[in-house]
Coordinates of C-alpha atoms in Angstrom, one line a residue:
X20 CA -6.0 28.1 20.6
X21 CA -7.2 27.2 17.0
X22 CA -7.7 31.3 16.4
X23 CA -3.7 31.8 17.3
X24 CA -2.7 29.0 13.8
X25 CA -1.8 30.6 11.0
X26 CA -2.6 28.8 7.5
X27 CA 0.7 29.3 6.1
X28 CA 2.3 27.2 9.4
X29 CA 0.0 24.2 8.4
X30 CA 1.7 24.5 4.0
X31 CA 4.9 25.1 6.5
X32 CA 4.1 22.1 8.3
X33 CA 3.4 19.7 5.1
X34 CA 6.5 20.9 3.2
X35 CA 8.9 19.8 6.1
X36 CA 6.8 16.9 6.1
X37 CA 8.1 16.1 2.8
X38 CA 11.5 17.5 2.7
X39 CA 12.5 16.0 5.9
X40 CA 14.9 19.3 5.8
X41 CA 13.9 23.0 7.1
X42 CA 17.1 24.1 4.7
X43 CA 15.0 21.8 1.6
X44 CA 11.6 22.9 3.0
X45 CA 12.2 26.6 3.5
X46 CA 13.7 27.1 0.1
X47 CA 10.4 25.2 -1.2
X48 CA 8.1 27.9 0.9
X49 CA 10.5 30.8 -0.6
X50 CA 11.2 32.3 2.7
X51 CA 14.6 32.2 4.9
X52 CA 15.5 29.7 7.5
X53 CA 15.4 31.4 10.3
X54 CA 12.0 32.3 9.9
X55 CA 10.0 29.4 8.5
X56 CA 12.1 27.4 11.4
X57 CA 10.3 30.5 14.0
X58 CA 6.7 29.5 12.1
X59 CA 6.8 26.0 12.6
X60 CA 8.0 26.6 16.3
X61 CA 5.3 28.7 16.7
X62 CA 3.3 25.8 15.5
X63 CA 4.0 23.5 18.0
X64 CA 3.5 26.7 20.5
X65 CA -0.5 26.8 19.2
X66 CA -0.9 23.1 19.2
X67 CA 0.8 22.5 22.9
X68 CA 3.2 19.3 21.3
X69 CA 6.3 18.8 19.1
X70 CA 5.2 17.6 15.3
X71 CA 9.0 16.5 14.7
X72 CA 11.9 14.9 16.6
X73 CA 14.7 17.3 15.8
X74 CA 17.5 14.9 17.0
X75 CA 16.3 12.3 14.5
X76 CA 18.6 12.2 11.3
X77 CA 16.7 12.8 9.1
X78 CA 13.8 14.8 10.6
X79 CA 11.3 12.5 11.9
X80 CA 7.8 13.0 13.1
X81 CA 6.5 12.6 16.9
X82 CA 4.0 10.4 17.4
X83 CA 1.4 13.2 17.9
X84 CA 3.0 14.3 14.9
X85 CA 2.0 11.7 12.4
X86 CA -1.2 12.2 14.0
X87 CA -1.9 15.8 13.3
X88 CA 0.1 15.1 9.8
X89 CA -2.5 13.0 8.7
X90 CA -5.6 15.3 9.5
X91 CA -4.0 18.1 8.7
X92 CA -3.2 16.8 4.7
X93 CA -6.6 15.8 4.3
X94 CA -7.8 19.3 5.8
X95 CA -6.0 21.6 3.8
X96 CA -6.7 19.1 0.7
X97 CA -10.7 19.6 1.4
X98 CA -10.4 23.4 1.9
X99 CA -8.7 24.4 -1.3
X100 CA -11.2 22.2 -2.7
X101 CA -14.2 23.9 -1.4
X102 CA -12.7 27.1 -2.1
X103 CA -11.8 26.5 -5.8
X104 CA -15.5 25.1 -5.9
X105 CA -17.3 28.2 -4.8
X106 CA -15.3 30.7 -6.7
X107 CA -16.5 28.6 -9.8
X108 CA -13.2 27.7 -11.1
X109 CA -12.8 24.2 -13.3
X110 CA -13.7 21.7 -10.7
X111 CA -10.1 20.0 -8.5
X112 CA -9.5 16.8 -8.3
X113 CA -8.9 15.3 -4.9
X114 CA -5.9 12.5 -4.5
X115 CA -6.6 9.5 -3.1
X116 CA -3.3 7.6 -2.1
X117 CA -3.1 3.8 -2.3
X118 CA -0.2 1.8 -1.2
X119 CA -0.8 -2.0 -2.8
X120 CA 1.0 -4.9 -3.0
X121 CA 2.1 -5.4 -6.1
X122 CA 0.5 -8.2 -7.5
X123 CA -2.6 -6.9 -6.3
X124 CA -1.6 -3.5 -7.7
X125 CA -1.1 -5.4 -11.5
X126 CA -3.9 -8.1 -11.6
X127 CA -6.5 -6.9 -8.8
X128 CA -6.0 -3.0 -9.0
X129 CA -7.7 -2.1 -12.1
X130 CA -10.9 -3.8 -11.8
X131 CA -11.3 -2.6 -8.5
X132 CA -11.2 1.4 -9.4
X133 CA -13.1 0.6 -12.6
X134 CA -16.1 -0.6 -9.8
X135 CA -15.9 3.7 -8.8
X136 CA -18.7 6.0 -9.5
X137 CA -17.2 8.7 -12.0
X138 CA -14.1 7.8 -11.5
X139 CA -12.3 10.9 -13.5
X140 CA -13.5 12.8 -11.3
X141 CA -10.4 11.8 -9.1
X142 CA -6.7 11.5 -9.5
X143 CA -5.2 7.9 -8.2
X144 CA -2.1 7.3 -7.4
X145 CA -0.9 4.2 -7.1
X146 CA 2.4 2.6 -5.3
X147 CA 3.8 -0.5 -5.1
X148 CA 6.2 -0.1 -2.2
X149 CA 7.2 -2.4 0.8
X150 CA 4.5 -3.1 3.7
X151 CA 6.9 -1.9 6.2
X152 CA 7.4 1.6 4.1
X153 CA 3.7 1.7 3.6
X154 CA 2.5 1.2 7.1
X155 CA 5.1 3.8 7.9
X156 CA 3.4 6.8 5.3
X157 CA -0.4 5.5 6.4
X158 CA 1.1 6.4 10.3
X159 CA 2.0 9.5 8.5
X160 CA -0.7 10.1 6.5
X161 CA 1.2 10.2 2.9
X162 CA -0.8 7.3 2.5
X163 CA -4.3 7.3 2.5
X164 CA -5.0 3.3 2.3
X165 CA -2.9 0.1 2.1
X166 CA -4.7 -2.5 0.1
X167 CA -2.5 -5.6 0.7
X168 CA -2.3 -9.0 2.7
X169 CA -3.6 -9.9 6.9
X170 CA -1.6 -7.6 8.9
X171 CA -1.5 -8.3 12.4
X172 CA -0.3 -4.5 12.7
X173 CA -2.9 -2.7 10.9
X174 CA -6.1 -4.6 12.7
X175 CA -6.0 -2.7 15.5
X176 CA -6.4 0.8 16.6
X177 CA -5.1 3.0 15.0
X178 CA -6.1 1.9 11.7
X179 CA -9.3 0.9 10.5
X180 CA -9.9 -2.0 8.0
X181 CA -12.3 -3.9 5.5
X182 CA -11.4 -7.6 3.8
X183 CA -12.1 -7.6 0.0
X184 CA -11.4 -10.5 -0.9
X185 CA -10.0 -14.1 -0.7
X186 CA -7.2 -15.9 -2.7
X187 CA -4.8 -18.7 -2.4
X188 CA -1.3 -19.5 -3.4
X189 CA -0.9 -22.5 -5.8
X190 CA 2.2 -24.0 -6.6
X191 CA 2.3 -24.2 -10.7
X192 CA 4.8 -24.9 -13.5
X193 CA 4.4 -24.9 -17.3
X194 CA 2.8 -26.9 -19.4
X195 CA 4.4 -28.6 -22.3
X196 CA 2.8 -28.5 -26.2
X197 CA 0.3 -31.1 -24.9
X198 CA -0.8 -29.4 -22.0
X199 CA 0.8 -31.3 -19.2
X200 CA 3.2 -29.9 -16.7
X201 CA 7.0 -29.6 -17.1
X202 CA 8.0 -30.7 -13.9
X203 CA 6.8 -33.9 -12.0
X204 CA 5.3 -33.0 -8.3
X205 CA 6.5 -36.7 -7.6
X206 CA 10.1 -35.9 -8.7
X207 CA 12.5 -35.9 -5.8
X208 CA 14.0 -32.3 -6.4
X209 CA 12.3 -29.9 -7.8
X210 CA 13.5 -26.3 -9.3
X211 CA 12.1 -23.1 -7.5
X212 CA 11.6 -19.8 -8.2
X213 CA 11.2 -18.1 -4.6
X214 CA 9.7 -15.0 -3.0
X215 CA 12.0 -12.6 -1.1
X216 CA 12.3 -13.7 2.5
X217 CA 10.7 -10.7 3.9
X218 CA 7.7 -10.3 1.2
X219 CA 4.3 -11.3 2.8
X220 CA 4.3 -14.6 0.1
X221 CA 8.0 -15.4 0.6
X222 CA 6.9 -15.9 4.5
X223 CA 4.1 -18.6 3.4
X224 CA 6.0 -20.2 1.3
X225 CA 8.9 -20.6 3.3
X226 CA 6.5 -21.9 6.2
X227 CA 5.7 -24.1 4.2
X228 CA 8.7 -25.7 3.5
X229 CA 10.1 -25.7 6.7
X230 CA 6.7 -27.9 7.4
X231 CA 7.7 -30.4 4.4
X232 CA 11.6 -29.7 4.3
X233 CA 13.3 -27.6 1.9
X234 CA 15.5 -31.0 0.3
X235 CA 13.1 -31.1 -2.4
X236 CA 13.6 -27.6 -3.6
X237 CA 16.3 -26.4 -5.1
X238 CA 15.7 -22.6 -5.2
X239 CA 17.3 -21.0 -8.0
X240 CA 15.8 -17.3 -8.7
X241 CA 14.2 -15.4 -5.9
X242 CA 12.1 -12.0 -6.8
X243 CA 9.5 -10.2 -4.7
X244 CA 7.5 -9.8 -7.9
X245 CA 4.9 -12.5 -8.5
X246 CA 4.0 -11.5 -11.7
X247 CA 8.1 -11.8 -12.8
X248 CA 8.2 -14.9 -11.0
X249 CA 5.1 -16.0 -13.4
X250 CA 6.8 -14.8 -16.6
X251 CA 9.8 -17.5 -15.4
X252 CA 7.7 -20.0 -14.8
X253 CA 6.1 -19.5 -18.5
X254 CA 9.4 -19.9 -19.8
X255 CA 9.9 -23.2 -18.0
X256 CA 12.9 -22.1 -15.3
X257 CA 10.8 -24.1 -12.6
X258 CA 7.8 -24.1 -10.3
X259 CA 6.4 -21.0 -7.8
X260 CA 3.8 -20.5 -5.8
X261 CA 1.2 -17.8 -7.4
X262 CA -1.8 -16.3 -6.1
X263 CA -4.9 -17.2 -8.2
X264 CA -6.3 -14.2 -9.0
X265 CA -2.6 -14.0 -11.6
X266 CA -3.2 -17.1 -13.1
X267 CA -6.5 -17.6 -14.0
X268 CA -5.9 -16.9 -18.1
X269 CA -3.4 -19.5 -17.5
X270 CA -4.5 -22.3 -16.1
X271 CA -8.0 -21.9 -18.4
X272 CA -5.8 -22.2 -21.8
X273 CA -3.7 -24.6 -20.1
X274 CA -0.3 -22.7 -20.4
X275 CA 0.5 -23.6 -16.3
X276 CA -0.8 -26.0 -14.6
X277 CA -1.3 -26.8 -11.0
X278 CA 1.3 -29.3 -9.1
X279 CA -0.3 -31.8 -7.0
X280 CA 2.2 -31.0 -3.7
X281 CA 0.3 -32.0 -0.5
X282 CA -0.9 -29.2 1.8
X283 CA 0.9 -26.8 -0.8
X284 CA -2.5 -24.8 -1.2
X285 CA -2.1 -21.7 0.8
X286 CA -5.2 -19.6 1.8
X287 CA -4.7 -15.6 1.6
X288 CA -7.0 -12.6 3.2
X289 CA -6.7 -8.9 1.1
X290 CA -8.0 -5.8 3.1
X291 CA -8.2 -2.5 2.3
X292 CA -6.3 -0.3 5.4
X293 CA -7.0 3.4 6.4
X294 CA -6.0 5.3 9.4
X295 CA -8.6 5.8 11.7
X296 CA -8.2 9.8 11.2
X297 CA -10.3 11.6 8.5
X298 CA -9.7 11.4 5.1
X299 CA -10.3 14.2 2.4
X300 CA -13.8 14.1 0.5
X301 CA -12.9 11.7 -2.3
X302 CA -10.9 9.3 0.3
X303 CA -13.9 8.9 2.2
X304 CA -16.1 8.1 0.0
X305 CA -13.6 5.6 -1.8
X306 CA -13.7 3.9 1.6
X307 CA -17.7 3.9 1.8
X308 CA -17.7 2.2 -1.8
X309 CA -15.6 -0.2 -1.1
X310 CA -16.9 -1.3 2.2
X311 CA -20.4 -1.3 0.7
X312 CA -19.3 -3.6 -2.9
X313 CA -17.7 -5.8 0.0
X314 CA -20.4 -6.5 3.0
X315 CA -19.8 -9.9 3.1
X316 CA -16.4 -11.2 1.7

């Protein structure tokens, strides 16, 4: 069956993929309609499945589509590789994908791909995009790893995962020219700068107050972005909870400080996510490092 697949199906195959349009995907391939939309039938012929759901709007992927998608990419990704290295051209540059949440994509991010061996030999892209959207393109294989917060979702089959690290949410304010905090944990309202409702810190947060009641707080900017939320709370607009790994410059010279709120300490898992389907040469080997600086976190 493999010997009836043509190579140019499978760059068919990954441009639909992307363009989510065969009008879109057949102009990118430079051939007509009719006949890249007879190549990728021919396709699904070879492999014995449908790779899209035609009466999804837009184009959608099968199941056993996101499936192949995600072996195939890495497939084709490894083969121009090799190639390129035997006919002794300037050595490629695989791309390994990371979707990250984004605090961890601003304050964890960069010391984690400085821990690579030869790390130009690689090109890294790096997006900071909802975990919803990012478990969709790992399913997919546009993503080759999430690294982001517990995901009841992604620890099962059929994804793979590896905890990196702990953290924990403190509630903090600023700290006046003496060092002490702006705002008085004691008070009986207090300002606060919120997470979105659907963020994986908004959700702590609010479970938090709902335990404590929300009377106290008077919430009065809300932003997905931690590290926005932390440049409010520098400029004294009220309290937030921030993950520790954001703050530590902070709290060491005394610029925030912590609140003493009871139970308001919130403990936080990262993992790094994969799908369980193999990943190109340099994806692989990203994963073994990271699993092997991490044993025992």
């Amino acid at each position: 069956m493999l010997n009836n697949i043509e190579t140019k199906w499978l760059y068919d195959f990954i441009s639909l993929e992307e363009c989510r349009s065969f009008t879109l995907a057949a102009e990118q391939r430079n051939i007509s309609q009719s006949s890249f939309s007879r190549r990728i039938r021919a396709l699904e012929e070879a492999v014995g499945f449908e790779i899209f759901d035609r009466s999804a709007s837009p184009l959608q992927l099968t199941e056993p589509g996101r499936v192949f998608h995600a072996h195939i990419r890495n497939t084709l990704d490894d083969l121009e590789y090799q190639i390129n290295k035997l006919h002794g051209g300037a050595p490629s540059r695989h791309r390994i994908t990371i979707a990250a949440a984004h605090s961890l994509s601003v304050f964890v991010m960069p010391d984690l791909l400085r821990s690579l061996p030869n790390p130009q030999e690689n090109i890294v892209y790096v997006e900071s995009i909802d975990v919803d959207d990012a478990v969709l393109n790992l399913k997919e294989g546009r993503s080759d790893f999430i690294f982001s917060f517990q995901n009841e979702e992604l620890m099962s089959e059929p994804f793979l995962h590896t905890r990196m690290m702990a953290s924990r949410l403190y509630p903090v304010c600023a700290c006046d020219a003496a060092g002490k905090p702006l705002f008085d944990a004691r008070a009986p309202s207090l300002p606060l700068l919120n997470y979105t409702d659907t963020s994986y810190m908004g959700r702590q947060v609010n479970r938090y107050l709902a335990a404590v009641g929300r009377e106290r707080f008077t919430v009065t900017f809300v932003s997905s972005m931690s590290d926005l939320l932390k440049r409010m709370v520098k400029q004294g607009f009220g309290i937030a909870w921030l993950p520790d790994y954001s703050i530590k410059e902070e709290l060491k010279h005394r610029e925030l400080a912590i609140l003493n709120l009871e139970n308001a300490v919130m403990a936080m898992q990262v993992y790094l996510y994969r799908l369980d389907a193999r990943l190109n040469t340099a994806s692989e080997s990203f994963w073994r490092t990271m699993k092997a600086l991490h044993p025992t976190v």
